[in-house]
Tab-separated table of C-alpha atoms and ligand atoms in Angstrom:
chain	number	residue	atom	x	y	z
A	1325	MET	CA	32.315	-13.253	-46.039
A	1326	SER	CA	35.023	-15.219	-43.820
A	1327	HIS	CA	34.453	-17.611	-41.412
A	1328	LYS	CA	35.842	-15.251	-38.687
A	1329	LEU	CA	34.158	-12.232	-39.721
A	1330	LEU	CA	31.004	-14.676	-39.833
A	1331	ARG	CA	31.602	-15.601	-36.093
A	1332	THR	CA	32.160	-12.478	-35.126
A	1333	ILE	CA	28.356	-11.082	-36.810
A	1334	ALA	CA	26.732	-13.902	-35.214
A	1335	PHE	CA	28.355	-13.182	-31.801
A	1336	ALA	CA	27.241	-9.542	-31.869
A	1337	ALA	CA	23.853	-10.398	-32.828
A	1338	ALA	CA	23.333	-12.910	-29.971
A	1339	GLY	CA	25.263	-10.236	-27.652
A	1340	LEU	CA	22.190	-7.675	-28.895
A	1341	ALA	CA	19.605	-9.818	-28.499
A	1342	ALA	CA	20.566	-10.633	-24.506
A	1343	LEU	CA	20.690	-6.748	-24.477
A	1344	ALA	CA	17.145	-6.372	-25.882
A	1345	PRO	CA	15.132	-4.241	-23.891
A	1346	ALA	CA	12.867	-6.411	-21.416
A	1347	TYR	CA	9.954	-4.738	-22.574
A	1348	ALA	CA	9.887	-6.316	-25.943
A	1349	GLN	CA	9.281	-9.483	-24.531
A	1350	ASN	CA	5.372	-10.629	-23.418
A	1351	THR	CA	6.199	-10.817	-19.559
A	1352	ILE	CA	6.187	-8.320	-17.191
A	1353	LYS	CA	8.976	-9.809	-14.390
A	1354	VAL	CA	8.149	-8.807	-10.832
A	1355	GLY	CA	10.992	-9.796	-8.371
A	1356	VAL	CA	9.644	-10.751	-5.293
A	1357	ILE	CA	11.953	-10.527	-2.556
A	1358	ALA	CA	10.661	-11.280	1.161
A	1359	GLU	CA	10.980	-14.044	4.458
A	1360	PHE	CA	9.613	-17.282	2.871
A	1361	SER	CA	11.301	-19.041	5.708
A	1362	GLY	CA	12.327	-18.864	9.080
A	1363	PRO	CA	10.555	-16.974	11.925
A	1364	PHE	CA	9.257	-14.252	9.829
A	1365	ALA	CA	8.143	-16.745	7.255
A	1366	ASP	CA	4.233	-15.806	7.341
A	1367	TYR	CA	5.427	-12.149	5.584
A	1368	GLY	CA	6.429	-13.505	2.618
A	1369	ALA	CA	3.619	-15.959	2.811
A	1370	GLN	CA	0.929	-13.090	3.023
A	1371	ILE	CA	2.662	-10.656	0.620
A	1372	GLU	CA	2.153	-13.456	-2.025
A	1373	ALA	CA	-1.048	-14.687	-1.460
A	1374	GLY	CA	-2.331	-10.955	-1.445
A	1375	MET	CA	-0.639	-10.411	-5.046
A	1376	LYS	CA	-1.904	-13.885	-5.895
A	1377	ALA	CA	-5.185	-12.790	-4.598
A	1378	TYR	CA	-5.019	-9.978	-6.957
A	1379	MET	CA	-3.995	-11.460	-10.220
A	1380	LYS	CA	-7.190	-14.557	-9.659
A	1381	GLN	CA	-9.391	-11.629	-9.330
A	1382	HIS	CA	-7.744	-9.322	-12.556
A	1383	GLY	CA	-6.491	-12.193	-14.617
A	1384	ASP	CA	-2.968	-12.578	-14.973
A	1385	THR	CA	-2.355	-10.487	-18.310
A	1386	VAL	CA	-2.227	-6.544	-18.484
A	1387	ALA	CA	-1.487	-4.312	-21.175
A	1388	GLY	CA	-0.916	-7.813	-23.569
A	1389	LYS	CA	1.572	-8.675	-21.215
A	1390	LYS	CA	1.761	-11.686	-18.680
A	1391	ILE	CA	2.825	-11.071	-15.089
A	1392	GLU	CA	5.332	-12.788	-13.645
A	1393	LEU	CA	6.343	-13.432	-9.892
A	1394	ILE	CA	9.920	-14.503	-9.358
A	1395	THR	CA	9.989	-15.075	-5.684
A	1396	ARG	CA	12.843	-14.866	-3.681
A	1397	ASP	CA	13.917	-16.134	0.155
A	1398	THR	CA	15.758	-13.856	2.383
A	1399	LYS	CA	14.862	-16.241	5.513
A	1400	GLY	CA	14.865	-13.019	7.667
A	1401	PRO	CA	16.686	-10.030	8.243
A	1402	ALA	CA	19.356	-10.478	5.851
A	1403	PRO	CA	20.536	-7.318	4.170
A	1404	ASP	CA	23.376	-9.113	2.227
A	1405	VAL	CA	20.896	-11.614	0.834
A	1406	ALA	CA	18.521	-9.081	0.304
A	1407	LYS	CA	20.490	-7.061	-1.709
A	1408	ARG	CA	22.424	-9.582	-3.733
A	1409	PHE	CA	19.135	-11.244	-5.189
A	1410	ALA	CA	18.135	-7.524	-6.379
A	1411	GLN	CA	20.978	-7.542	-8.486
A	1412	GLU	CA	20.580	-11.264	-9.678
A	1413	LEU	CA	16.600	-10.295	-10.378
A	1414	ILE	CA	17.586	-7.204	-12.094
A	1415	THR	CA	21.003	-7.932	-14.473
A	1416	ARG	CA	19.716	-12.126	-14.571
A	1417	ASP	CA	16.351	-12.136	-14.774
A	1418	GLN	CA	15.671	-8.856	-16.155
A	1419	VAL	CA	12.637	-7.987	-14.182
A	1420	GLN	CA	10.350	-4.599	-14.399
A	1421	PHE	CA	9.851	-4.569	-10.834
A	1422	LEU	CA	10.805	-5.436	-7.407
A	1423	ALA	CA	8.449	-5.710	-4.634
A	1424	GLY	CA	7.718	-7.792	-1.116
A	1425	PHE	CA	10.351	-6.976	1.824
A	1426	GLY	CA	8.642	-7.555	4.850
A	1427	LEU	CA	11.251	-6.392	7.180
A	1428	THR	CA	12.941	-2.548	7.147
A	1429	PRO	CA	16.774	-4.116	6.995
A	1430	ASN	CA	16.551	-6.119	3.821
A	1431	ALA	CA	14.233	-3.193	1.931
A	1432	MET	CA	16.873	-0.751	2.904
A	1433	ALA	CA	19.694	-2.872	1.704
A	1434	VAL	CA	17.963	-3.224	-1.571
A	1435	ALA	CA	17.457	1.019	-2.292
A	1436	PRO	CA	20.718	1.665	-3.836
A	1437	VAL	CA	20.780	-1.180	-6.188
A	1438	VAL	CA	17.444	0.237	-7.595
A	1439	THR	CA	18.511	3.942	-7.775
A	1440	GLU	CA	21.605	2.842	-9.662
A	1441	ALA	CA	19.592	0.370	-11.919
A	1442	LYS	CA	16.328	2.563	-12.209
A	1443	VAL	CA	13.690	-0.118	-11.353
A	1444	PRO	CA	10.641	1.041	-9.475
A	1445	MET	CA	10.483	-1.075	-6.180
A	1446	ILE	CA	7.101	-1.227	-4.383
A	1447	ILE	CA	7.637	-2.002	-0.868
A	1448	SER	CA	4.511	-4.184	0.660
A	1449	ASN	CA	5.542	-3.912	3.986
A	1450	ALA	CA	8.456	-2.669	5.475
A	1451	ALA	CA	7.354	0.137	7.936
A	1452	THR	CA	10.399	2.505	9.162
A	1453	SER	CA	9.256	6.101	7.973
A	1454	SER	CA	12.984	6.899	6.168
A	1455	ILE	CA	12.898	3.819	3.638
A	1456	THR	CA	11.205	6.272	0.819
A	1457	THR	CA	14.057	8.679	1.442
A	1458	LYS	CA	16.879	6.249	0.201
A	1459	SER	CA	16.157	5.958	-3.389
A	1460	PRO	CA	13.787	7.745	-5.868
A	1461	TYR	CA	12.887	4.912	-7.516
A	1462	VAL	CA	10.964	3.764	-4.117
A	1463	THR	CA	7.322	3.706	-3.423
A	1464	ARG	CA	5.340	2.494	-0.485
A	1465	VAL	CA	1.808	0.888	-0.248
A	1466	SER	CA	1.662	-0.592	2.986
A	1467	MET	CA	2.101	1.951	5.979
A	1468	THR	CA	4.606	4.129	7.842
A	1469	ILE	CA	5.002	2.966	11.883
A	1470	PRO	CA	4.868	6.916	12.771
A	1471	GLN	CA	1.631	7.319	10.436
A	1472	VAL	CA	-0.146	4.267	12.600
A	1473	SER	CA	1.450	5.274	16.099
A	1474	ALA	CA	0.471	9.166	16.472
A	1475	PRO	CA	-3.075	7.907	16.386
A	1476	MET	CA	-2.669	5.941	19.354
A	1477	ALA	CA	-1.117	8.324	21.381
A	1478	GLU	CA	-3.536	10.666	20.409
A	1479	TRP	CA	-6.612	8.123	21.493
A	1480	ALA	CA	-4.883	7.588	24.749
A	1481	LEU	CA	-4.761	11.187	25.514
A	1482	LYS	CA	-8.274	11.218	24.461
A	1483	ASN	CA	-9.140	8.531	27.466
A	1484	GLY	CA	-7.703	9.342	30.338
A	1485	ILE	CA	-4.180	7.651	30.150
A	1486	LYS	CA	-1.267	10.115	30.905
A	1487	GLN	CA	1.368	7.762	32.011
A	1488	VAL	CA	2.567	4.939	29.638
A	1489	TYR	CA	5.757	2.986	29.359
A	1490	THR	CA	6.998	2.225	25.967
A	1491	VAL	CA	8.467	-1.453	24.883
A	1492	VAL	CA	9.596	-1.909	21.454
A	1493	ALA	CA	11.801	-3.997	18.944
A	1494	ASP	CA	14.933	-2.768	18.795
A	1495	TYR	CA	15.454	-2.135	15.111
A	1496	GLY	CA	14.176	0.597	12.892
A	1497	PRO	CA	10.254	0.224	13.187
A	1498	GLY	CA	10.432	0.128	16.667
A	1499	ILE	CA	12.533	2.886	17.294
A	1500	ASP	CA	10.090	5.257	14.808
A	1501	ALA	CA	6.950	3.826	17.332
A	1502	GLU	CA	9.040	4.991	20.346
A	1503	THR	CA	10.232	8.102	18.410
A	1504	GLN	CA	6.523	9.140	17.072
A	1505	PHE	CA	4.422	7.718	20.285
A	1506	THR	CA	6.699	9.926	22.567
A	1507	LYS	CA	6.529	12.978	20.967
A	1508	SER	CA	2.893	13.011	20.146
A	1509	PHE	CA	1.975	12.020	23.952
A	1510	LYS	CA	4.370	14.361	25.150
A	1511	ALA	CA	2.795	17.137	23.080
A	1512	GLY	CA	-0.910	16.523	24.348
A	1513	GLY	CA	0.751	16.140	27.865
A	1514	GLY	CA	1.123	12.976	28.606
A	1515	GLU	CA	4.313	11.058	30.464
A	1516	VAL	CA	6.458	8.346	29.135
A	1517	VAL	CA	7.607	7.200	32.650
A	1518	GLY	CA	9.886	4.036	31.013
A	1519	THR	CA	10.880	2.670	27.577
A	1520	LEU	CA	12.396	-0.655	26.760
A	1521	ARG	CA	13.983	-1.927	23.619
A	1522	THR	CA	13.722	-5.627	23.095
A	1523	PRO	CA	15.820	-7.732	20.323
A	1524	LEU	CA	14.396	-8.386	16.825
A	1525	GLN	CA	15.739	-11.699	17.077
A	1526	ASN	CA	14.647	-14.623	19.495
A	1527	PRO	CA	13.012	-12.192	22.167
A	1528	ASP	CA	12.431	-13.002	25.679
A	1529	PHE	CA	9.716	-11.006	27.028
A	1530	SER	CA	9.541	-12.277	30.652
A	1531	ALA	CA	11.751	-9.347	32.190
A	1532	ALA	CA	10.481	-6.407	30.074
A	1533	ILE	CA	6.947	-7.254	31.389
A	1534	GLN	CA	8.117	-7.402	34.980
A	1535	ARG	CA	9.700	-4.034	34.726
A	1536	VAL	CA	6.443	-2.798	33.183
A	1537	LYS	CA	4.558	-4.517	35.976
A	1538	ASP	CA	6.617	-2.854	38.970
A	1539	ALA	CA	6.580	0.770	37.041
A	1540	LYS	CA	2.806	0.635	37.621
A	1541	PRO	CA	1.959	2.806	34.547
A	1542	GLN	CA	-1.543	3.292	33.162
A	1543	ALA	CA	-0.638	1.863	30.159
A	1544	VAL	CA	2.177	0.036	28.000
A	1545	PHE	CA	2.031	1.364	24.376
A	1546	VAL	CA	3.994	-1.548	22.399
A	1547	PHE	CA	5.070	-2.129	18.514
A	1548	LEU	CA	6.469	-5.916	18.218
A	1549	PRO	CA	6.621	-6.879	14.253
A	1550	ALA	CA	3.676	-8.947	13.514
A	1551	GLY	CA	3.540	-12.855	14.109
A	1552	GLU	CA	4.710	-14.840	16.851
A	1553	GLN	CA	5.892	-12.060	19.106
A	1554	GLY	CA	2.962	-10.634	19.687
A	1555	ILE	CA	1.254	-14.380	20.402
A	1556	SER	CA	4.143	-14.338	23.287
A	1557	PHE	CA	4.065	-10.642	24.502
A	1558	VAL	CA	0.191	-10.633	25.233
A	1559	LYS	CA	0.533	-14.368	26.860
A	1560	GLY	CA	3.215	-12.971	29.163
A	1561	PHE	CA	1.101	-10.057	30.074
A	1562	ASN	CA	-1.913	-11.704	31.028
A	1563	GLU	CA	-0.035	-14.481	32.842
A	1564	ARG	CA	2.103	-12.170	34.527
A	1565	GLY	CA	-1.066	-10.409	35.950
A	1566	LEU	CA	-0.797	-6.964	34.691
A	1567	ALA	CA	-4.124	-6.970	33.168
A	1568	ALA	CA	-5.492	-7.978	36.497
A	1569	ALA	CA	-3.105	-4.997	37.735
A	1570	GLY	CA	-5.411	-2.622	35.951
A	1571	ILE	CA	-2.488	-2.121	33.110
A	1572	LYS	CA	-3.744	-1.338	29.767
A	1573	LEU	CA	-2.162	-2.349	26.664
A	1574	ILE	CA	-2.031	-0.624	23.777
A	1575	ALA	CA	-0.868	-1.313	20.676
A	1576	THR	CA	0.049	-0.751	16.666
A	1577	GLY	CA	-2.034	-3.210	14.581
A	1578	ASP	CA	0.856	-5.249	14.004
A	1579	ILE	CA	0.097	-7.028	17.435
A	1580	THR	CA	-3.710	-8.418	17.030
A	1581	ASP	CA	-2.313	-9.089	13.489
A	1582	ASP	CA	-5.166	-10.962	11.728
A	1583	HIS	CA	-3.741	-13.563	10.717
A	1584	VAL	CA	-2.542	-14.715	14.321
A	1585	LEU	CA	-5.620	-13.281	16.416
A	1586	ALA	CA	-7.870	-16.470	16.360
A	1587	ALA	CA	-3.978	-18.258	17.909
A	1588	MET	CA	-3.996	-15.263	20.476
A	1589	GLY	CA	-6.970	-16.165	21.857
A	1590	ASP	CA	-9.398	-14.685	24.559
A	1591	PRO	CA	-6.635	-12.657	26.596
A	1592	THR	CA	-6.506	-10.573	23.190
A	1593	LEU	CA	-10.600	-9.094	23.867
A	1594	GLY	CA	-10.729	-5.527	24.436
A	1595	LEU	CA	-7.141	-4.829	23.036
A	1596	ILE	CA	-7.512	-1.282	21.511
A	1597	THR	CA	-4.696	-1.034	18.705
A	1598	SER	CA	-4.302	1.844	15.756
A	1599	PHE	CA	-3.808	0.218	12.270
A	1600	HIS	CA	-4.901	0.597	8.205
A	1601	TYR	CA	-6.005	-2.330	8.048
A	1602	SER	CA	-8.190	-4.825	9.684
A	1603	ALA	CA	-9.743	-8.224	8.108
A	1604	ALA	CA	-13.404	-7.170	9.272
A	1605	HIS	CA	-13.171	-4.039	7.615
A	1606	ASP	CA	-16.619	-3.371	6.051
A	1607	SER	CA	-16.626	-2.389	2.284
A	1608	PRO	CA	-17.580	-4.184	-0.927
A	1609	GLU	CA	-13.431	-3.722	-2.150
A	1610	ASN	CA	-12.619	-5.398	1.308
A	1611	ALA	CA	-15.177	-8.668	0.699
A	1612	ALA	CA	-13.622	-8.972	-2.747
A	1613	PHE	CA	-10.287	-9.235	-1.453
A	1614	LEU	CA	-11.320	-11.777	1.236
A	1615	LYS	CA	-13.034	-13.702	-1.342
A	1616	ALA	CA	-10.037	-13.001	-4.098
A	1617	TYR	CA	-7.283	-14.403	-1.358
A	1618	ALA	CA	-9.641	-17.586	-0.525
A	1619	ASP	CA	-10.288	-18.512	-4.113
A	1620	ALA	CA	-6.372	-18.126	-5.191
A	1621	ASN	CA	-4.956	-19.514	-1.807
A	1622	ASP	CA	-4.985	-22.867	-0.194
A	1623	ALA	CA	-7.373	-22.778	2.990
A	1624	LYS	CA	-4.220	-23.848	5.314
A	1625	LEU	CA	-2.250	-20.825	4.487
A	1626	GLY	CA	-4.918	-19.099	6.943
A	1627	ALA	CA	-6.522	-15.813	7.342
A	1628	PRO	CA	-5.231	-12.526	5.482
A	1629	ASN	CA	-3.532	-10.125	7.187
A	1630	PHE	CA	-2.222	-6.596	6.465
A	1631	MET	CA	0.587	-7.795	4.614
A	1632	ALA	CA	-1.906	-9.555	2.356
A	1633	ALA	CA	-3.963	-6.750	1.527
A	1634	ALA	CA	-0.369	-4.825	1.061
A	1635	GLY	CA	0.334	-7.641	-1.218
A	1636	TYR	CA	-2.720	-7.199	-2.735
A	1637	ASP	CA	-2.148	-3.574	-3.346
A	1638	THR	CA	1.190	-4.023	-5.027
A	1639	MET	CA	0.011	-5.572	-7.903
A	1640	GLN	CA	-2.980	-2.614	-8.018
A	1641	VAL	CA	0.003	0.018	-8.636
A	1642	ILE	CA	1.623	-2.691	-10.874
A	1643	TYR	CA	-1.150	-3.430	-12.951
A	1644	GLU	CA	-2.282	0.697	-13.092
A	1645	VAL	CA	1.449	1.435	-14.608
A	1646	ALA	CA	1.813	-1.718	-16.628
A	1647	LYS	CA	-1.950	-0.060	-18.441
A	1648	LYS	CA	-0.428	3.836	-18.215
A	1649	LEU	CA	2.553	2.944	-20.204
A	1650	GLY	CA	1.098	0.618	-22.652
A	1651	GLY	CA	2.989	-2.598	-21.377
A	1652	ASN	CA	6.485	-1.139	-21.729
A	1653	ILE	CA	7.695	-0.317	-18.251
A	1654	ASP	CA	10.501	2.520	-17.981
A	1655	GLY	CA	11.792	3.311	-14.189
A	1656	ASP	CA	11.523	6.921	-14.600
A	1657	LYS	CA	7.942	6.871	-16.412
A	1658	ALA	CA	6.987	4.248	-13.742
A	1659	MET	CA	7.498	6.657	-11.049
A	1660	ALA	CA	5.788	9.309	-12.773
A	1661	VAL	CA	2.474	7.486	-12.810
A	1662	ILE	CA	2.979	5.981	-9.378
A	1663	LYS	CA	3.318	9.844	-7.628
A	1664	GLY	CA	-0.184	10.845	-7.143
A	1665	MET	CA	-2.014	7.603	-7.657
A	1666	LYS	CA	-5.244	7.263	-6.143
A	1667	TRP	CA	-7.586	3.765	-5.479
A	1668	THR	CA	-10.030	2.574	-2.977
A	1669	SER	CA	-7.788	-0.274	-1.534
A	1670	PRO	CA	-9.587	-2.851	0.892
A	1671	ARG	CA	-8.677	-0.623	3.996
A	1672	GLY	CA	-10.165	1.973	2.482
A	1673	PRO	CA	-9.350	4.897	0.142
A	1674	VAL	CA	-5.845	5.730	-0.667
A	1675	ALA	CA	-3.339	7.671	-2.451
A	1676	ILE	CA	0.466	7.935	-2.989
A	1677	ASP	CA	1.734	11.121	-1.688
A	1678	ALA	CA	3.808	12.500	-4.648
A	1679	ASP	CA	6.412	14.354	-2.418
A	1680	THR	CA	7.256	11.234	-0.550
A	1681	ARG	CA	5.894	8.351	-2.153
A	1682	ASP	CA	4.664	7.152	0.690
A	1683	ILE	CA	0.864	6.089	1.286
A	1684	THR	CA	-1.880	8.467	2.832
A	1685	GLN	CA	-4.713	6.507	4.162
A	1686	THR	CA	-7.289	6.345	6.775
A	1687	VAL	CA	-6.012	5.502	9.973
A	1688	TYR	CA	-8.705	3.487	12.170
A	1689	ILE	CA	-8.684	2.472	16.041
A	1690	ARG	CA	-9.905	-0.482	16.455
A	1691	LYS	CA	-10.903	-3.050	19.410
A	1692	VAL	CA	-10.681	-6.625	19.050
A	1693	GLU	CA	-14.427	-8.503	19.983
A	1694	LYS	CA	-16.079	-11.423	18.864
A	1695	LYS	CA	-17.900	-11.296	15.483
A	1696	ASN	CA	-19.595	-14.242	14.469
A	1697	GLY	CA	-17.752	-15.870	17.042
A	1698	LYS	CA	-14.206	-15.134	15.580
A	1699	LEU	CA	-11.728	-12.536	16.700
A	1700	ALA	CA	-11.925	-9.770	15.036
A	1701	ASN	CA	-10.116	-6.105	14.855
A	1702	VAL	CA	-13.600	-4.127	14.703
A	1703	GLU	CA	-12.995	-0.341	13.642
A	1704	PHE	CA	-14.605	1.804	15.960
A	1705	ASP	CA	-12.752	5.237	15.281
A	1706	LYS	CA	-10.983	6.782	12.241
A	1707	ILE	CA	-8.695	9.452	10.989
A	1708	ALA	CA	-9.235	10.244	7.575
A	1709	ASP	CA	-5.868	11.700	5.211
A	1710	VAL	CA	-3.079	10.562	7.155
A	1711	LYS	CA	0.436	11.416	5.790
A	1712	ASP	CA	3.622	10.044	7.514
A	1713	PRO	CA	4.314	12.459	10.388
A	1714	GLY	CA	7.925	11.134	10.067
A	1715	LYS	CA	9.197	13.469	7.530
B	1814	LIG	C1	9.335	-3.882	9.555
B	1814	LIG	O1	10.649	-4.633	9.960
B	1814	LIG	O2	9.703	-3.169	9.007
B	1814	LIG	C2	8.336	-4.396	10.139
B	1814	LIG	C3	7.687	-5.698	10.419
B	1814	LIG	C4	6.721	-6.327	10.882
B	1814	LIG	C5	5.876	-5.134	11.196
B	1814	LIG	C6	5.954	-4.098	10.887
B	1814	LIG	C7	7.274	-3.318	10.406
B	1814	LIG	O3	4.723	-5.598	11.917
């Protein structure tokens, strides 16, 4: 055989090896695209901590394959960066799943990439309703904002609140919150007396809070992305005397995120929110999650919140798919397994709706109270099997 021919054969063989399907390997790679630095750094930290909790509890091997997380930091809302990470993770690292996505703009940007590559994308947080309509390979284990906003409007109406001012972050989930709250509230005879949208990045709430105070509504309904923004809004609300003026604060549970609740302090006492997860949820599954979170992560990371719980459920879906497919992950087969999947999450019973690929779950009405000396979102009412009303 000629030298040249041998070289050609060797080259072709190397090429084939590179093209070998990822399932022939001994690992299942999960690309985790999230915010690990900047003002939204808690999102990535919480999602990853929840994933690690699941892996600590269930072992890091499933269907004979080792699960490997490959994290990428978008550093904040950065759709172009998220898209580039997705392309690299799929083509270079050959991940079988993409997961993570704290912020809506990052999830939106990746949807067309997974359609093209047929890679399942499991959203661990981003909650704008329409994201799951952007690709048949997208599913979501967190919530949609309309899903948690409608119950708040209904609760307010039942409790004598008839005039509300809305304040939301000016991007996908905030607009979803404003739209759904207004729709449900008006349908029940309520009146929205004013609306304000605040910037996603570096908001200063003082003007908004003053406008609400001047309008003297019975209540203000708020959606802000979890974390620092809730701390500063609640602080301003109290300092500017809105609570003292008898204006009630109602919100989706993002504002009393369990991870920052202690830092928000006693001004949160009595705050009513609607949400799908509270660290104070009383169930054996939640107790197991809290234990696994504490075992798997450094205590310095602080208390888990809904994003950690969703990171845990992200892995539940991945493990279940891996088991059902015997470790050989194929995008279409994975989505077929995911549609209709049911399990008991730390938050309660959940299912993936086969038509929308969104999560059906219980939405709880909670009140901030002291439990064993610590602030907690204590559930006192619930609506079971809530689907996304935004679709
Ligand atoms: C989102 O960007 O979709 C998002 C971020 C933070 C939240 C909820 C939704 O608390």
